[in-house]
Short mmCIF file of C-alpha atoms and ligand atoms in Angstrom, two decimals:
data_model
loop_
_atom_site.label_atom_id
_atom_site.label_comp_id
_atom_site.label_asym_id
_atom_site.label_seq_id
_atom_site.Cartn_x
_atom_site.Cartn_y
_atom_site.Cartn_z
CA UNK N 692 14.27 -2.04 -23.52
CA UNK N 693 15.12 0.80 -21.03
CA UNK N 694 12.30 0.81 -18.25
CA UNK N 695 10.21 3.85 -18.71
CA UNK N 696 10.83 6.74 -15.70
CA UNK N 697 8.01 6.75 -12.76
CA UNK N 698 7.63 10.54 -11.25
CA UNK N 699 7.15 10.17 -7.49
CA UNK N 700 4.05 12.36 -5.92
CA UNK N 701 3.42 13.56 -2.66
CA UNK N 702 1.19 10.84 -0.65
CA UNK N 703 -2.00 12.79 0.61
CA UNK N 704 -5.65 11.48 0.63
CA UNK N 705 -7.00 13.06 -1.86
CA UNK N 706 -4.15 12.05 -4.34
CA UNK N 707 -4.49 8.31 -3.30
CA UNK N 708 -8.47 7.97 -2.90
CA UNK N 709 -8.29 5.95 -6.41
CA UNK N 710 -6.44 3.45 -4.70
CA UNK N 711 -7.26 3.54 -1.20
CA UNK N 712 -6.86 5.37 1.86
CA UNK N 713 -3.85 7.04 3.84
CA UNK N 714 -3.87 5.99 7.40
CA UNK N 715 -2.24 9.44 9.43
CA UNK N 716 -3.45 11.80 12.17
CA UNK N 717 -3.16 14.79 10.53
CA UNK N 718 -7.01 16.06 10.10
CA UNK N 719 -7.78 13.21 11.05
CA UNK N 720 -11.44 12.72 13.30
CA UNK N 721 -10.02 12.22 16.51
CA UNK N 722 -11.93 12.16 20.19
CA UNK N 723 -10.80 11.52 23.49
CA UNK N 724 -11.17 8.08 25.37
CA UNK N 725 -10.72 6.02 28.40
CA UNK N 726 -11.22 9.42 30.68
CA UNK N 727 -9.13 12.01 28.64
CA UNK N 728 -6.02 9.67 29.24
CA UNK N 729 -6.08 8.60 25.25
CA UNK N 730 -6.65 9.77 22.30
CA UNK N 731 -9.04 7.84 19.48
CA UNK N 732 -8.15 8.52 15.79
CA UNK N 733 -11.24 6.97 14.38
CA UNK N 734 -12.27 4.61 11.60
CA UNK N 735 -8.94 5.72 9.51
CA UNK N 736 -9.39 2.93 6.81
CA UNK N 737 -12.48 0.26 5.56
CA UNK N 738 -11.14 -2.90 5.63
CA UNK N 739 -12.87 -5.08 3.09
CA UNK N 740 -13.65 -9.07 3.26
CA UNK N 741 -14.61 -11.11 0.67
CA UNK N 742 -15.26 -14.61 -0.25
CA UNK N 743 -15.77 -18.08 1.92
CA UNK N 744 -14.64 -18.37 5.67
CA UNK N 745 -13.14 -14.50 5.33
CA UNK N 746 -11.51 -13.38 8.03
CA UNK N 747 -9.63 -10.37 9.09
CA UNK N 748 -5.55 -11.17 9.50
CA UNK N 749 -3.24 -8.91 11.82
CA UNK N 750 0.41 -9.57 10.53
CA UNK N 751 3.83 -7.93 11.44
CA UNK N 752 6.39 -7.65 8.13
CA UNK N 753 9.56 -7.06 8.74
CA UNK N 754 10.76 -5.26 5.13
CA UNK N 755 14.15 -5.39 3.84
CA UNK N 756 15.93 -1.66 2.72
CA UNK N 757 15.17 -1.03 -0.78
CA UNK N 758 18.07 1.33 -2.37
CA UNK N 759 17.67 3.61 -5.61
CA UNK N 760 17.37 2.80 -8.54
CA UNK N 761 14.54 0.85 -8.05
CA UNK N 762 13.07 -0.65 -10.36
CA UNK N 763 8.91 -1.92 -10.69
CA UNK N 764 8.65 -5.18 -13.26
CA UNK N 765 5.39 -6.56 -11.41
CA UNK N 766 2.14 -5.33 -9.81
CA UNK N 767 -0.44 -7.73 -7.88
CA UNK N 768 -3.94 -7.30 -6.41
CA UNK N 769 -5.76 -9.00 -3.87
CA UNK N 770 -9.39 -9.42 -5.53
CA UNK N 771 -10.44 -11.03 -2.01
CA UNK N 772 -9.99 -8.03 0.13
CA UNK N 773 -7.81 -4.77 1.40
CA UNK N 774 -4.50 -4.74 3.03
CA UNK N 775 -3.32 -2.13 5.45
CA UNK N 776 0.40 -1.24 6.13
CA UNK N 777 1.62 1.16 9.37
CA UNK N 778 5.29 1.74 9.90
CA UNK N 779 5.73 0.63 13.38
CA UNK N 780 9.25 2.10 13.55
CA UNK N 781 8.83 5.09 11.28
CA UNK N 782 9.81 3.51 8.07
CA UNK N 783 9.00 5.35 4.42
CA UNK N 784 7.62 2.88 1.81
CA UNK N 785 7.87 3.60 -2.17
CA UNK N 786 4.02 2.38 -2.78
CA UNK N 787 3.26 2.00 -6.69
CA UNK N 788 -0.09 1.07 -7.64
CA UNK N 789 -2.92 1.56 -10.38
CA UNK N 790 -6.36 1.39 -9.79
CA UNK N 791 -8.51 -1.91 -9.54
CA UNK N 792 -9.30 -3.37 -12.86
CA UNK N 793 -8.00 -4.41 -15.97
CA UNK N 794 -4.13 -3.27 -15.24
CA UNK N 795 -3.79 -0.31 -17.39
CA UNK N 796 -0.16 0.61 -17.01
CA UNK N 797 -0.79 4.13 -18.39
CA UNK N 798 -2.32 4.86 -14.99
CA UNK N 799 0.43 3.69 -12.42
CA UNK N 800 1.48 6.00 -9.91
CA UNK N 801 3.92 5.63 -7.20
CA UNK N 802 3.95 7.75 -3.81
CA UNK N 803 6.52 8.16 -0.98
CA UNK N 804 5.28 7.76 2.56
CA UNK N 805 6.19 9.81 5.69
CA UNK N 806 7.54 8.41 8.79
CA UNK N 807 4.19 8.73 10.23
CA UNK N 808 2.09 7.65 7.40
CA UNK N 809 0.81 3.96 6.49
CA UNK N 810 -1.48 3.06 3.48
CA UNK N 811 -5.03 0.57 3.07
CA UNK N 812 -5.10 -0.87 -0.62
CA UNK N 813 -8.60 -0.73 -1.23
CA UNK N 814 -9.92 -4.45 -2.63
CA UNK N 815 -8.34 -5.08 -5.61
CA UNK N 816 -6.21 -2.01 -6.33
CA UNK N 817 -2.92 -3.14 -8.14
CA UNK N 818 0.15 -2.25 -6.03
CA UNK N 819 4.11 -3.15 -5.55
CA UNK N 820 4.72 -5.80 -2.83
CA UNK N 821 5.96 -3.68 0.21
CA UNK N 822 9.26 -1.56 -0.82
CA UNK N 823 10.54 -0.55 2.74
CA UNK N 824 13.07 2.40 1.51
CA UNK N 825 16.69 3.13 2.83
CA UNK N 826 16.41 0.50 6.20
CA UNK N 827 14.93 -2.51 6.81
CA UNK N 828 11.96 -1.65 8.76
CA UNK N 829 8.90 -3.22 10.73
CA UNK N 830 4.85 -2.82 9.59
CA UNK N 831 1.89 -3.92 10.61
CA UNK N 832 -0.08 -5.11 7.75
CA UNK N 833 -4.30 -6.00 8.08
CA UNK N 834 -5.50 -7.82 5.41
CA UNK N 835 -7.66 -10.44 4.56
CA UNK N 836 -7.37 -14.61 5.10
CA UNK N 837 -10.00 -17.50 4.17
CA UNK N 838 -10.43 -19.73 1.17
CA UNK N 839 -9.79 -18.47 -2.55
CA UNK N 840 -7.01 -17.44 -4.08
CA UNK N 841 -6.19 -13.38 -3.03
CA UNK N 842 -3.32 -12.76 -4.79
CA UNK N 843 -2.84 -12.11 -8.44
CA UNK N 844 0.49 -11.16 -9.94
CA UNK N 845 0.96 -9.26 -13.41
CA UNK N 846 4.26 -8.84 -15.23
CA UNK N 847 4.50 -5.11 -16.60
CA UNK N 848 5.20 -4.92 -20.45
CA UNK N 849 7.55 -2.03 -19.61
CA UNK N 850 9.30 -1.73 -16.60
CA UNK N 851 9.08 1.32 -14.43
CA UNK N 852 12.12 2.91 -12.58
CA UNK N 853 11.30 4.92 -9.71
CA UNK N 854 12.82 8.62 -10.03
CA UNK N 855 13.61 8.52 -6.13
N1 UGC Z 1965 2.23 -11.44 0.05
C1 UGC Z 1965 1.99 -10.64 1.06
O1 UGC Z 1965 1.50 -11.06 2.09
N2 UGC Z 1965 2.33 -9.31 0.91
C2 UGC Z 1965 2.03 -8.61 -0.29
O2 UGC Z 1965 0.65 -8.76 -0.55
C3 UGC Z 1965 2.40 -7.16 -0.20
O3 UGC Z 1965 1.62 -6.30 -0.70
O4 UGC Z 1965 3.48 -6.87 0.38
NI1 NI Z 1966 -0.17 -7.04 -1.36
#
């Protein structure tokens, strides 16, 4: 069976709050620090913890390129808590997700990042493992470690292909 098309929107916070938030600068609250030498872009994304011995994890992933046509067969979802990604070297992600609950593939959406934008997946939103697009490219990624199991994976009945 052909996999069904996936329309690509513009990432912006509003479009995304279902799933999360968009961590940018633009509008975001901002104040200077450390005597007017820095400035503060402040409390950009909640990181949620959950479950025994929880603890907050700072990771570095270093994503492989990801060419059209790409193609979305899985989702997953980390019940335990969020997970953050930031381009550290101005990479654009492909980020598909659906909101958190029963996987209803009806409501999948996929987004293209800027080189300045990174995403937080909200506790339990289903999303794509990273897709770094055109170049292999660096992120740092906050999300959650402790006991449990924080990772579910769910194959889709119909594959997507992303209209890139
Ligand atoms: N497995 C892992 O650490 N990464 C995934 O959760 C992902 O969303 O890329
Ligand atoms: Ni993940």
């Amino acid at each position: 069976m052909p996999p069904l098309p996936l329309h690509i929107e513009p990432l912006t916070r509003e479009a995304f709050a279902p799933f999360g938030e968009v961590i940018e600068t633009a509008d975001a609250r901002s104040f200077p620090i450390n005597a007017g030498t820095t400035t503060r872009y402040h409390d950009l994304a909640r990181v949620e913890l959950a479950g025994e011995a929880s603890r907050t994890l700072i990771n570095l992933f270093d994503g492989q390129a990801w060419h059209a046509p790409i193609e979305i067969r899985m989702l997953e979802r980390h019940p335990l808590g969020s997970q953050a990604f930031y381009p550290v070297d101005g990479g654009r992600m492909l980020i598909v997700v659906a909101p958190p609950g029963e996987l209803d593939e009806s409501r999948i959406r996929a987004f293209v990042s800027a080189a300045d934008q990174g995403i937080n997946y909200a506790r339990g939103t289903w999303h794509h493992p990273l897709l770094s697009l055109q170049r292999p490219a660096r992120f740092l990624v906050v999300d959650r470690g402790g006991d449990g199991h924080n990772c579910e994976e769910r194959m889709l009945e119909r594959p997507l292909q992303a209209l890139l």
